[in-house]
Coordinates of N, CA and C in Angstrom, one line a residue:
X710 N 82.6 108.7 94.9 CA 82.0 108.1 96.1 C 82.0 109.2 97.1
X711 N 80.8 109.3 97.8 CA 80.6 110.4 98.8 C 81.1 109.9 100.1
X712 N 80.4 110.5 101.1 CA 80.7 110.3 102.5 C 82.0 110.7 102.9
X713 N 82.4 111.9 102.5 CA 83.7 112.4 102.8 C 83.9 113.1 104.1
X714 N 82.8 113.3 104.9 CA 82.9 114.0 106.1 C 83.6 113.2 107.1
X715 N 84.3 113.8 108.1 CA 85.0 113.1 109.1 C 84.1 112.6 110.2
X716 N 84.5 111.5 110.8 CA 83.7 110.9 111.8 C 84.4 111.1 113.2
X717 N 83.7 110.8 114.2 CA 84.2 111.1 115.6 C 85.4 110.3 116.0
X718 N 85.6 109.2 115.4 CA 86.8 108.4 115.7 C 88.1 108.9 115.0
X719 N 87.9 109.6 113.9 CA 89.0 110.1 113.1 C 89.8 111.2 113.8
X720 N 91.1 111.1 113.8 CA 91.9 112.2 114.4 C 92.8 112.7 113.3
X721 N 92.6 113.9 112.8 CA 93.3 114.4 111.7 C 94.8 114.5 112.0
X722 N 95.6 114.2 111.0 CA 97.1 114.3 111.2 C 97.8 114.1 109.9
X723 N 99.1 114.2 110.0 CA 100.0 114.0 108.8 C 101.1 113.0 109.1
X724 N 100.8 112.0 109.8 CA 101.7 111.0 110.2 C 101.9 110.0 109.0
X725 N 103.0 109.2 109.1 CA 103.2 108.1 108.1 C 102.1 107.1 108.1
X726 N 101.4 106.9 109.2 CA 100.3 106.0 109.2 C 99.1 106.6 108.5
X727 N 98.8 107.9 108.7 CA 97.8 108.5 108.0 C 98.0 108.5 106.5
X728 N 99.2 108.5 106.1 CA 99.5 108.6 104.7 C 99.4 107.3 103.9
X729 N 99.4 106.2 104.7 CA 99.3 104.9 104.0 C 97.9 104.7 103.3
X730 N 97.9 104.1 102.1 CA 96.6 103.9 101.4 C 95.6 103.1 102.3
X731 N 94.4 103.3 102.2 CA 93.4 102.7 103.2 C 93.4 101.2 103.0
X732 N 93.5 100.6 101.8 CA 93.4 99.2 101.7 C 94.6 98.5 102.3
X733 N 95.7 99.1 102.3 CA 96.9 98.5 103.0 C 96.7 98.4 104.5
X734 N 96.1 99.5 105.0 CA 95.8 99.5 106.5 C 94.7 98.4 106.8
X735 N 93.7 98.3 106.0 CA 92.7 97.3 106.2 C 93.3 95.9 106.2
X736 N 94.1 95.6 105.3 CA 94.7 94.3 105.2 C 95.6 94.1 106.4
X737 N 96.4 95.1 106.8 CA 97.3 95.0 108.0 C 96.5 94.7 109.3
X738 N 95.4 95.4 109.5 CA 94.6 95.3 110.7 C 94.0 93.9 110.7
X739 N 93.4 93.5 109.6 CA 92.8 92.1 109.5 C 93.8 91.1 109.8
X740 N 95.0 91.2 109.2 CA 96.1 90.2 109.4 C 96.5 90.2 110.9
X741 N 96.6 91.4 111.5 CA 97.0 91.5 112.9 C 95.9 90.8 113.8
X742 N 94.7 91.0 113.5 CA 93.6 90.4 114.4 C 93.6 88.9 114.2
X743 N 93.8 88.4 113.0 CA 93.8 87.0 112.8 C 94.9 86.3 113.6
X744 N 96.1 87.0 113.6 CA 97.2 86.4 114.3 C 97.0 86.4 115.8
X745 N 96.4 87.5 116.3 CA 96.1 87.6 117.7 C 95.1 86.5 118.1
X746 N 94.1 86.3 117.3 CA 93.1 85.3 117.7 C 93.7 83.9 117.6
X747 N 94.7 83.7 116.8 CA 95.3 82.4 116.6 C 96.4 82.1 117.7
X748 N 96.7 83.1 118.5 CA 97.7 83.0 119.5 C 97.2 82.2 120.7
X749 N 97.9 81.2 121.2 CA 97.4 80.4 122.4 C 97.2 81.3 123.6
X750 N 96.2 81.1 124.3 CA 95.8 82.0 125.4 C 96.8 81.9 126.6
X751 N 97.6 80.8 126.6 CA 98.5 80.6 127.7 C 99.8 81.5 127.5
X752 N 100.0 82.0 126.3 CA 101.2 82.8 126.0 C 100.9 84.3 126.4
X753 N 100.8 84.5 127.7 CA 100.4 85.9 128.1 C 101.4 86.9 127.7
X754 N 102.7 86.6 127.7 CA 103.7 87.5 127.3 C 103.5 88.0 125.8
X755 N 102.9 87.1 125.0 CA 102.7 87.4 123.6 C 101.7 88.6 123.5
X756 N 100.6 88.5 124.3 CA 99.6 89.6 124.3 C 100.2 90.9 124.7
X757 N 101.1 90.8 125.7 CA 101.8 92.1 126.1 C 102.6 92.7 125.0
X758 N 103.3 91.8 124.2 CA 104.1 92.3 123.1 C 103.2 92.9 122.0
X759 N 102.0 92.3 121.8 CA 101.0 92.8 120.8 C 100.6 94.2 121.2
X760 N 100.4 94.4 122.5 CA 100.0 95.7 123.0 C 101.1 96.7 122.8
X761 N 102.4 96.3 122.9 CA 103.5 97.2 122.6 C 103.6 97.5 121.2
X762 N 103.3 96.6 120.3 CA 103.2 96.9 118.8 C 102.2 97.9 118.5
X763 N 101.0 97.8 119.1 CA 99.9 98.8 118.9 C 100.3 100.1 119.5
X764 N 101.0 100.1 120.6 CA 101.5 101.4 121.2 C 102.5 102.1 120.2
X765 N 103.4 101.2 119.6 CA 104.3 101.8 118.6 C 103.6 102.4 117.4
X766 N 102.6 101.7 117.0 CA 101.8 102.3 115.8 C 101.1 103.6 116.2
X767 N 100.5 103.6 117.5 CA 99.8 104.8 117.9 C 100.8 106.0 118.1
X768 N 102.0 105.7 118.5 CA 103.0 106.7 118.7 C 103.5 107.3 117.3
X769 N 103.6 106.3 116.3 CA 104.0 106.8 115.0 C 102.9 107.6 114.3
X770 N 101.6 107.2 114.7 CA 100.5 107.9 114.1 C 100.2 109.2 114.9
X771 N 100.9 109.4 116.0 CA 100.7 110.6 116.9 C 99.2 110.6 117.4
X772 N 98.8 109.4 117.8 CA 97.4 109.3 118.4 C 97.7 109.1 119.9
X773 N 97.2 110.0 120.7 CA 97.4 109.9 122.2 C 96.8 108.6 122.8
X774 N 97.4 108.1 123.8 CA 96.9 106.9 124.4 C 95.5 107.1 125.0
X775 N 95.3 108.3 125.6 CA 94.0 108.6 126.2 C 92.9 108.5 125.1
X776 N 93.2 108.9 123.9 CA 92.2 108.9 122.8 C 91.8 107.5 122.5
X777 N 92.8 106.6 122.5 CA 92.4 105.1 122.3 C 91.7 104.5 123.5
X778 N 92.2 104.8 124.7 CA 91.6 104.2 125.9 C 90.1 104.6 126.0
X779 N 89.8 105.9 125.7 CA 88.4 106.3 125.8 C 87.5 105.5 124.9
X780 N 88.0 105.2 123.7 CA 87.2 104.5 122.7 C 87.1 103.0 122.9
X781 N 88.0 102.5 123.8 CA 87.9 101.1 124.2 C 86.7 100.8 125.0
X782 N 86.0 101.9 125.5 CA 84.8 101.6 126.4 C 83.7 100.9 125.6
X783 N 83.8 100.9 124.3 CA 82.8 100.2 123.5 C 82.8 98.7 123.8
X784 N 83.8 98.2 124.3 CA 83.9 96.7 124.6 C 83.3 96.4 126.0
X785 N 82.8 97.3 126.7 CA 82.3 97.0 128.1 C 81.3 95.8 128.1
X786 N 80.4 95.7 127.2 CA 79.5 94.5 127.2 C 80.3 93.2 127.2
X787 N 81.4 93.1 126.4 CA 82.2 91.9 126.3 C 82.9 91.7 127.7
X788 N 83.3 92.8 128.3 CA 84.0 92.7 129.6 C 83.0 92.1 130.6
X789 N 81.8 92.6 130.6 CA 80.8 92.1 131.5 C 80.6 90.6 131.3
X790 N 80.6 90.2 130.0 CA 80.4 88.7 129.7 C 81.6 87.9 130.3
X791 N 82.8 88.5 130.1 CA 84.0 87.8 130.5 C 84.1 87.7 132.0
X792 N 83.6 88.7 132.7 CA 83.6 88.7 134.2 C 82.7 87.6 134.7
X793 N 81.6 87.3 134.0 CA 80.7 86.2 134.5 C 81.2 84.8 134.2
X794 N 82.1 84.6 133.3 CA 82.6 83.3 132.9 C 83.2 82.5 134.0
X795 N 84.0 83.1 134.9 CA 84.6 82.2 136.0 C 83.5 81.7 137.0
X796 N 82.3 82.3 136.9 CA 81.2 81.9 137.9 C 80.3 80.9 137.2
X797 N 80.2 80.8 135.9 CA 79.2 80.0 135.3 C 79.8 78.8 134.5
X798 N 81.1 78.9 134.1 CA 81.7 77.8 133.3 C 82.1 76.7 134.2
X799 N 81.6 75.4 134.0 CA 81.9 74.3 134.8 C 83.4 73.9 134.7
X800 N 83.8 73.1 135.6 CA 85.2 72.6 135.6 C 85.9 72.7 136.9
X801 N 87.2 72.5 136.9 CA 88.0 72.6 138.1 C 87.9 74.0 138.7
X802 N 87.8 74.0 140.1 CA 87.6 75.2 140.8 C 88.9 75.6 141.5
X803 N 89.1 76.9 141.7 CA 90.1 77.5 142.5 C 89.6 78.6 143.3
X804 N 90.3 79.0 144.4 CA 89.8 80.1 145.2 C 90.7 81.3 145.0
X805 N 90.0 82.4 144.8 CA 90.7 83.7 144.6 C 90.0 84.7 145.5
X806 N 90.8 85.2 146.5 CA 90.3 86.1 147.5 C 89.1 85.5 148.3
X807 N 89.1 84.2 148.5 CA 88.1 83.6 149.2 C 86.9 83.2 148.3
X808 N 86.9 83.5 147.0 CA 85.8 83.2 146.1 C 86.1 82.0 145.3
X809 N 85.2 81.0 145.1 CA 85.5 79.9 144.3 C 85.2 80.2 142.9
X810 N 86.2 80.0 142.0 CA 86.1 80.4 140.6 C 86.5 79.2 139.7
X811 N 85.9 79.1 138.5 CA 86.2 78.1 137.6 C 87.6 78.4 136.9
X812 N 88.4 77.4 136.9 CA 89.7 77.6 136.2 C 89.5 77.7 134.6
X813 N 88.7 76.9 134.0 CA 88.4 77.1 132.6 C 87.7 78.4 132.3
X814 N 86.9 78.9 133.3 CA 86.2 80.2 133.2 C 87.2 81.3 133.2
X815 N 88.2 81.2 134.1 CA 89.2 82.2 134.2 C 90.0 82.3 132.9
X816 N 90.4 81.1 132.4 CA 91.1 81.2 131.1 C 90.3 81.7 130.0
X817 N 89.0 81.4 130.0 CA 88.1 81.9 128.9 C 87.9 83.4 129.1
X818 N 87.8 83.9 130.3 CA 87.7 85.3 130.5 C 88.9 86.1 130.0
X819 N 90.1 85.5 130.4 CA 91.4 86.1 129.9 C 91.4 86.1 128.4
X820 N 91.0 85.0 127.8 CA 91.1 84.9 126.3 C 90.2 86.0 125.7
X821 N 89.0 86.2 126.2 CA 88.1 87.1 125.6 C 88.6 88.6 125.8
X822 N 89.1 88.8 127.0 CA 89.5 90.2 127.3 C 90.8 90.6 126.5
X823 N 91.8 89.7 126.5 CA 93.0 90.0 125.8 C 92.8 90.2 124.3
X824 N 92.2 89.2 123.7 CA 92.1 89.2 122.3 C 91.1 90.3 121.8
X825 N 90.0 90.4 122.6 CA 89.0 91.4 122.2 C 89.5 92.8 122.4
X826 N 90.2 93.1 123.4 CA 90.8 94.4 123.7 C 91.8 94.8 122.6
X827 N 92.7 93.8 122.2 CA 93.6 94.1 121.2 C 93.0 94.3 119.8
X828 N 91.9 93.5 119.5 CA 91.2 93.7 118.3 C 90.5 95.1 118.2
X829 N 89.9 95.5 119.3 CA 89.2 96.8 119.3 C 90.2 97.9 119.2
X830 N 91.3 97.8 119.9 CA 92.4 98.8 119.9 C 92.9 99.0 118.4
X831 N 93.1 97.9 117.7 CA 93.6 97.9 116.4 C 92.6 98.6 115.5
X832 N 91.3 98.3 115.7 CA 90.2 98.9 114.9 C 90.1 100.4 115.2
X833 N 90.3 100.8 116.5 CA 90.3 102.2 116.8 C 91.4 103.0 116.1
X834 N 92.6 102.4 116.1 CA 93.7 103.0 115.4 C 93.5 103.2 113.9
X835 N 92.9 102.1 113.3 CA 92.5 102.2 111.9 C 91.5 103.4 111.7
X836 N 90.5 103.5 112.5 CA 89.5 104.5 112.3 C 90.1 105.9 112.6
X837 N 91.1 106.0 113.6 CA 91.6 107.2 114.0 C 92.6 107.8 112.9
X838 N 93.0 106.9 112.0 CA 94.0 107.4 111.0 C 93.4 107.3 109.6
X839 N 92.2 107.0 109.4 CA 91.6 106.8 108.1 C 90.2 107.4 108.1
X840 N 89.9 108.3 107.1 CA 88.6 108.9 107.0 C 87.6 107.9 106.4
X841 N 86.3 108.1 106.7 CA 85.3 107.1 106.3 C 85.3 106.9 104.8
X842 N 85.5 108.0 104.1 CA 85.5 108.0 102.6 C 86.6 107.1 102.1
X843 N 87.8 107.3 102.8 CA 89.0 106.5 102.4 C 88.8 105.0 102.7
X844 N 88.1 104.7 103.8 CA 87.8 103.3 104.1 C 86.9 102.7 103.1
X845 N 85.9 103.4 102.6 CA 85.1 102.9 101.6 C 85.9 102.6 100.3
X846 N 86.7 103.6 99.9 CA 87.6 103.4 98.7 C 88.5 102.2 98.9
X847 N 89.0 102.0 100.1 CA 89.9 100.9 100.4 C 89.1 99.6 100.2
X848 N 87.9 99.5 100.7 CA 87.1 98.3 100.6 C 86.8 98.0 99.1
X849 N 86.5 99.1 98.4 CA 86.3 98.9 96.9 C 87.5 98.4 96.2
X850 N 88.7 98.9 96.6 CA 90.0 98.5 96.1 C 90.2 97.0 96.3
X851 N 89.8 96.6 97.5 CA 90.0 95.2 97.9 C 88.9 94.2 97.3
X852 N 88.1 94.8 96.3 CA 87.1 94.0 95.6 C 86.0 93.5 96.5
X853 N 85.7 94.2 97.5 CA 84.5 93.9 98.3 C 83.3 94.0 97.3
X854 N 82.2 93.2 97.5 CA 81.1 93.3 96.6 C 80.6 94.8 96.5
X855 N 80.4 95.4 95.3 CA 80.0 96.8 95.2 C 78.8 97.1 95.9
X856 N 77.8 96.2 96.0 CA 76.5 96.5 96.6 C 76.8 96.7 98.1
X857 N 77.6 95.9 98.8 CA 77.9 96.1 100.2 C 78.6 97.5 100.4
X858 N 79.5 97.9 99.5 CA 80.2 99.2 99.6 C 79.2 100.3 99.5
X859 N 78.3 100.2 98.6 CA 77.3 101.2 98.4 C 76.3 101.3 99.6
X860 N 76.0 100.2 100.2 CA 75.1 100.2 101.3 C 75.8 100.9 102.5
X861 N 77.1 100.6 102.7 CA 77.9 101.2 103.7 C 78.0 102.7 103.5
X862 N 78.2 103.1 102.2 CA 78.3 104.5 101.9 C 77.0 105.3 102.2
X863 N 75.9 104.7 101.8 CA 74.6 105.4 102.1 C 74.3 105.4 103.6
X864 N 74.7 104.4 104.3 CA 74.5 104.3 105.7 C 75.2 105.4 106.4
X865 N 76.5 105.6 106.0 CA 77.3 106.6 106.6 C 76.8 108.0 106.3
X866 N 76.4 108.2 105.0 CA 75.9 109.5 104.6 C 74.6 109.9 105.2
X867 N 73.7 109.0 105.4 CA 72.4 109.3 105.8 C 72.1 109.0 107.3
X868 N 73.2 108.4 108.0 CA 73.0 108.1 109.4 C 72.8 109.4 110.2
X869 N 73.5 110.5 109.9 CA 73.3 111.7 110.6 C 72.0 112.4 110.3
X870 N 71.5 112.2 109.0 CA 70.2 112.7 108.6 C 69.1 112.1 109.5
X871 N 69.1 110.7 109.6 CA 68.1 110.0 110.4 C 68.2 110.4 111.9
X872 N 69.5 110.6 112.3 CA 69.6 111.0 113.7 C 69.0 112.4 114.0
X873 N 69.2 113.3 113.0 CA 68.6 114.6 113.2 C 67.1 114.6 113.1
X874 N 66.6 113.7 112.3 CA 65.1 113.5 112.2 C 64.6 113.0 113.6
X875 N 65.3 112.1 114.2 CA 64.9 111.5 115.5 C 65.0 112.6 116.5
X876 N 66.0 113.5 116.5 CA 66.1 114.5 117.4 C 65.0 115.6 117.3
X877 N 64.6 115.9 116.1 CA 63.5 116.8 115.9 C 62.2 116.2 116.4
X878 N 62.0 114.9 116.2 CA 60.8 114.3 116.7 C 60.7 114.3 118.3
X879 N 61.9 114.1 118.9 CA 62.0 114.2 120.3 C 61.7 115.6 120.8
X880 N 62.2 116.6 120.1 CA 61.9 118.0 120.5 C 60.4 118.3 120.4
X881 N 59.8 117.8 119.3 CA 58.4 118.0 119.1 C 57.6 117.4 120.2
X882 N 58.0 116.2 120.7 CA 57.2 115.5 121.8 C 57.3 116.3 123.0
X883 N 58.6 116.8 123.3 CA 58.8 117.5 124.6 C 58.1 118.9 124.6
X884 N 58.0 119.5 123.4 CA 57.3 120.8 123.3 C 55.8 120.7 123.5
X885 N 55.3 119.5 123.4 CA 53.9 119.2 123.7 C 53.6 118.6 125.0
X886 N 54.7 118.7 125.9 CA 54.5 118.3 127.2 C 54.8 116.8 127.5
X887 N 55.2 116.0 126.5 CA 55.4 114.6 126.7 C 56.8 114.3 127.4
X888 N 56.8 113.4 128.3 CA 58.0 113.0 129.0 C 57.8 111.5 129.3
X889 N 58.7 110.7 128.8 CA 58.6 109.2 129.1 C 59.0 108.9 130.5
X890 N 58.0 108.4 131.3 CA 58.3 108.2 132.7 C 58.0 106.7 133.1
X891 N 57.5 105.9 132.2 CA 57.3 104.5 132.6 C 56.8 103.7 131.4
X892 N 56.3 102.5 131.7 CA 55.9 101.6 130.7 C 54.7 102.1 129.9
X893 N 53.8 102.9 130.6 CA 52.6 103.4 129.9 C 52.9 104.3 128.8
X894 N 54.2 104.8 128.7 CA 54.5 105.7 127.6 C 55.2 105.0 126.5
X895 N 55.4 103.7 126.6 CA 56.1 103.0 125.6 C 55.4 103.0 124.3
X896 N 54.0 103.1 124.3 CA 53.2 103.1 123.1 C 53.5 104.3 122.3
X897 N 53.7 105.4 122.9 CA 54.0 106.7 122.2 C 55.4 106.5 121.5
X898 N 56.4 106.0 122.3 CA 57.7 105.8 121.7 C 57.7 104.8 120.6
X899 N 56.9 103.8 120.7 CA 56.8 102.8 119.6 C 56.2 103.4 118.3
X900 N 55.2 104.3 118.5 CA 54.6 105.0 117.4 C 55.6 105.9 116.7
X901 N 56.4 106.6 117.6 CA 57.5 107.5 117.0 C 58.5 106.7 116.2
X902 N 58.9 105.5 116.7 CA 59.8 104.6 116.0 C 59.2 104.2 114.7
X903 N 57.9 103.9 114.7 CA 57.3 103.5 113.4 C 57.3 104.7 112.4
X904 N 56.9 105.9 112.9 CA 56.9 107.0 112.0 C 58.3 107.3 111.5
X905 N 59.3 107.1 112.3 CA 60.7 107.4 111.9 C 61.1 106.4 110.8
X906 N 60.7 105.1 110.9 CA 60.9 104.1 109.9 C 60.3 104.5 108.6
X907 N 59.0 104.9 108.7 CA 58.3 105.2 107.4 C 59.0 106.4 106.7
X908 N 59.3 107.4 107.5 CA 60.0 108.6 106.9 C 61.3 108.2 106.3
X909 N 62.1 107.4 107.0 CA 63.4 106.9 106.4 C 63.2 106.2 105.1
X910 N 62.1 105.3 105.1 CA 61.9 104.5 103.9 C 61.5 105.4 102.8
X911 N 60.6 106.4 103.0 CA 60.2 107.3 102.0 C 61.3 108.1 101.5
X912 N 62.2 108.5 102.4 CA 63.4 109.3 102.0 C 64.3 108.5 101.1
X913 N 64.4 107.2 101.4 CA 65.2 106.3 100.6 C 64.7 106.2 99.2
X914 N 63.3 106.1 99.1 CA 62.7 105.9 97.8 C 62.9 107.2 97.0
X915 N 62.8 108.4 97.6 CA 63.0 109.6 96.9 C 64.5 109.8 96.4
X916 N 65.4 109.4 97.3 CA 66.8 109.5 96.9 C 67.1 108.5 95.8
X917 N 66.6 107.3 95.8 CA 66.8 106.4 94.7 C 66.2 106.9 93.4
X918 N 65.0 107.4 93.4 CA 64.4 107.9 92.2 C 65.3 109.1 91.6
X919 N 65.7 109.9 92.6 CA 66.6 111.1 92.1 C 67.9 110.6 91.5
X920 N 68.5 109.5 92.1 CA 69.7 109.0 91.5 C 69.5 108.3 90.1
X921 N 68.4 107.6 90.0 CA 68.0 106.9 88.7 C 67.8 108.0 87.7
X922 N 67.1 109.1 88.0 CA 66.9 110.1 87.0 C 68.2 110.8 86.6
X923 N 69.2 110.7 87.4 CA 70.5 111.3 87.0 C 71.5 110.3 86.4
X924 N 71.0 109.1 86.1 CA 71.8 108.1 85.4 C 72.4 107.0 86.2
X925 N 71.9 106.8 87.5 CA 72.4 105.8 88.3 C 72.0 104.4 87.8
X926 N 73.0 103.5 87.6 CA 72.7 102.2 87.1 C 73.1 101.0 88.0
X927 N 73.3 101.4 89.3 CA 73.7 100.3 90.2 C 75.1 100.3 90.7
X928 N 75.9 101.2 90.1 CA 77.3 101.3 90.6 C 77.6 102.8 90.7
X929 N 78.5 103.1 91.7 CA 78.9 104.5 91.9 C 80.2 104.8 91.2
X930 N 80.4 105.9 90.6 CA 81.6 106.2 89.9 C 82.8 106.4 90.9
X931 N 83.9 106.0 90.6 CA 85.1 106.1 91.4 C 85.9 107.4 90.9
X932 N 85.9 108.4 91.8 CA 86.6 109.6 91.4 C 88.1 109.5 91.6
X933 N 88.5 109.0 92.8 CA 89.9 108.8 93.2 C 90.3 107.4 93.1
X934 N 91.2 107.0 92.3 CA 91.7 105.7 92.2 C 92.9 105.5 93.2
X935 N 92.7 104.7 94.2 CA 93.6 104.5 95.3 C 94.6 103.4 95.0
X936 N 95.9 103.7 94.9 CA 96.9 102.7 94.7 C 97.9 102.7 95.8
X937 N 98.7 101.7 95.8 CA 99.8 101.6 96.9 C 101.0 101.1 96.2
X938 N 102.1 101.6 96.6 CA 103.4 101.2 96.1 C 103.9 100.0 97.0
X939 N 105.0 99.4 96.5 CA 105.6 98.3 97.2 C 106.1 98.7 98.6
X940 N 106.6 99.9 98.6 CA 107.1 100.4 99.9 C 106.0 100.5 100.9
X941 N 104.9 101.1 100.5 CA 103.7 101.2 101.4 C 103.2 99.9 101.8
X942 N 103.2 98.9 100.9 CA 102.7 97.6 101.3 C 103.6 97.0 102.4
X943 N 104.9 97.2 102.2 CA 105.9 96.7 103.2 C 105.7 97.4 104.6
X944 N 105.5 98.7 104.5 CA 105.2 99.4 105.8 C 104.0 98.9 106.5
X945 N 102.9 98.7 105.7 CA 101.7 98.2 106.4 C 101.9 96.8 106.9
X946 N 102.7 96.0 106.2 CA 102.8 94.6 106.5 C 103.7 94.4 107.8
X947 N 104.4 95.5 108.2 CA 105.3 95.3 109.4 C 104.5 94.9 110.6
X948 N 103.3 95.4 110.8 CA 102.5 95.1 112.0 C 102.1 93.6 112.0
X949 N 101.4 93.1 111.0 CA 101.0 91.7 111.1 C 102.2 90.7 111.0
X950 N 103.2 91.1 110.3 CA 104.4 90.2 110.3 C 105.1 90.1 111.6
X951 N 105.2 91.2 112.3 CA 105.8 91.2 113.7 C 104.9 90.4 114.6
X952 N 103.6 90.6 114.5 CA 102.7 89.8 115.3 C 102.8 88.3 115.0
X953 N 102.9 88.0 113.7 CA 103.0 86.6 113.3 C 104.3 85.9 113.9
X954 N 105.4 86.7 113.9 CA 106.6 86.1 114.6 C 106.4 85.9 116.0
X955 N 105.7 86.8 116.7 CA 105.4 86.6 118.1 C 104.5 85.4 118.3
X956 N 103.5 85.2 117.5 CA 102.5 84.1 117.6 C 103.3 82.8 117.4
X957 N 104.2 82.7 116.4 CA 104.9 81.5 116.2 C 105.8 81.1 117.4
X958 N 106.4 82.1 118.0 CA 107.2 81.9 119.3 C 106.2 81.4 120.4
X959 N 105.0 82.0 120.4 CA 104.1 81.5 121.4 C 103.7 80.1 121.3
X960 N 103.6 79.5 120.1 CA 103.3 78.2 119.9 C 104.5 77.2 120.1
X961 N 105.7 77.7 119.9 CA 106.9 76.8 120.1 C 107.4 76.8 121.5
X962 N 107.2 77.9 122.2 CA 107.7 77.9 123.6 C 106.9 77.2 124.6

C-alpha cells in the first residue's frame, strides 16, 4: 500500500507513542472520544482531567503544546457556532456583563467547545504520531471495508497532484493578465474548476487502466503486516480506560 509520504500534521519522533501500532492508536482515540462525548456537560472538572490526560500523552510523545494548539484552529467554525448559541437558543435567560444570554444556550456552547476541542486535540495527537501510510494500514487491520481504504489511499496519494495542477492553472491565468476582482470574474473561475474536474477524471481513468494492465483486481497487496502485542494493546488502552473512569465518576458525583 502506498501513500508513504509524511503529511503536515505528522511530527517525526521515536517516542513510545510513535512506536505503538496504528490500529491500537485508532481504537484508543475512538474510545477516548466516545467517553468524552458520553460525559455529562455539568461535570466540568472531568473535562479538565481529560485535557490533563491528553497533555500527558503529548508529553510522552514529545509533541510540543504549541504544535497542538496551532492545529486546533481547524475548529474555529465550530467555535463560531458555539458563540452564537447563547443568543439564539430559547429558554431561561441570565445576564452576563449586562448582556442577556440563554442558560440552555450557554450549556450547549460549553458542551460543543469542551467536547469538540478534546476530540480535535486527540485527533491531532494521533496524526502527529502516525504517518498516513500507517493509518491506512491500521484501518485495514481493523477490517474497514477495503474499498474505503483504497479510496482514502488514492485520495492521499493524488491530493498533492491535483493541488499542483490547480496551482499551475492559476499561474497560467495570472501570466495572461487575469486577476479575480469581482463577481464578473466568477465565470472564468467556474470554467477553471470544470477543466480541473475533467483533467482529474481523465487522470483517474488513465491510472485505473494502468493498474488493471499490471494485474489490479480490486484489492491492494499488503506489504507490511501490522501486528500488536498484548503489552502494546494495554499501553494504548490506558488513555480510554482512564477517561472511562473519570466519566463514571462524573455520572455518580
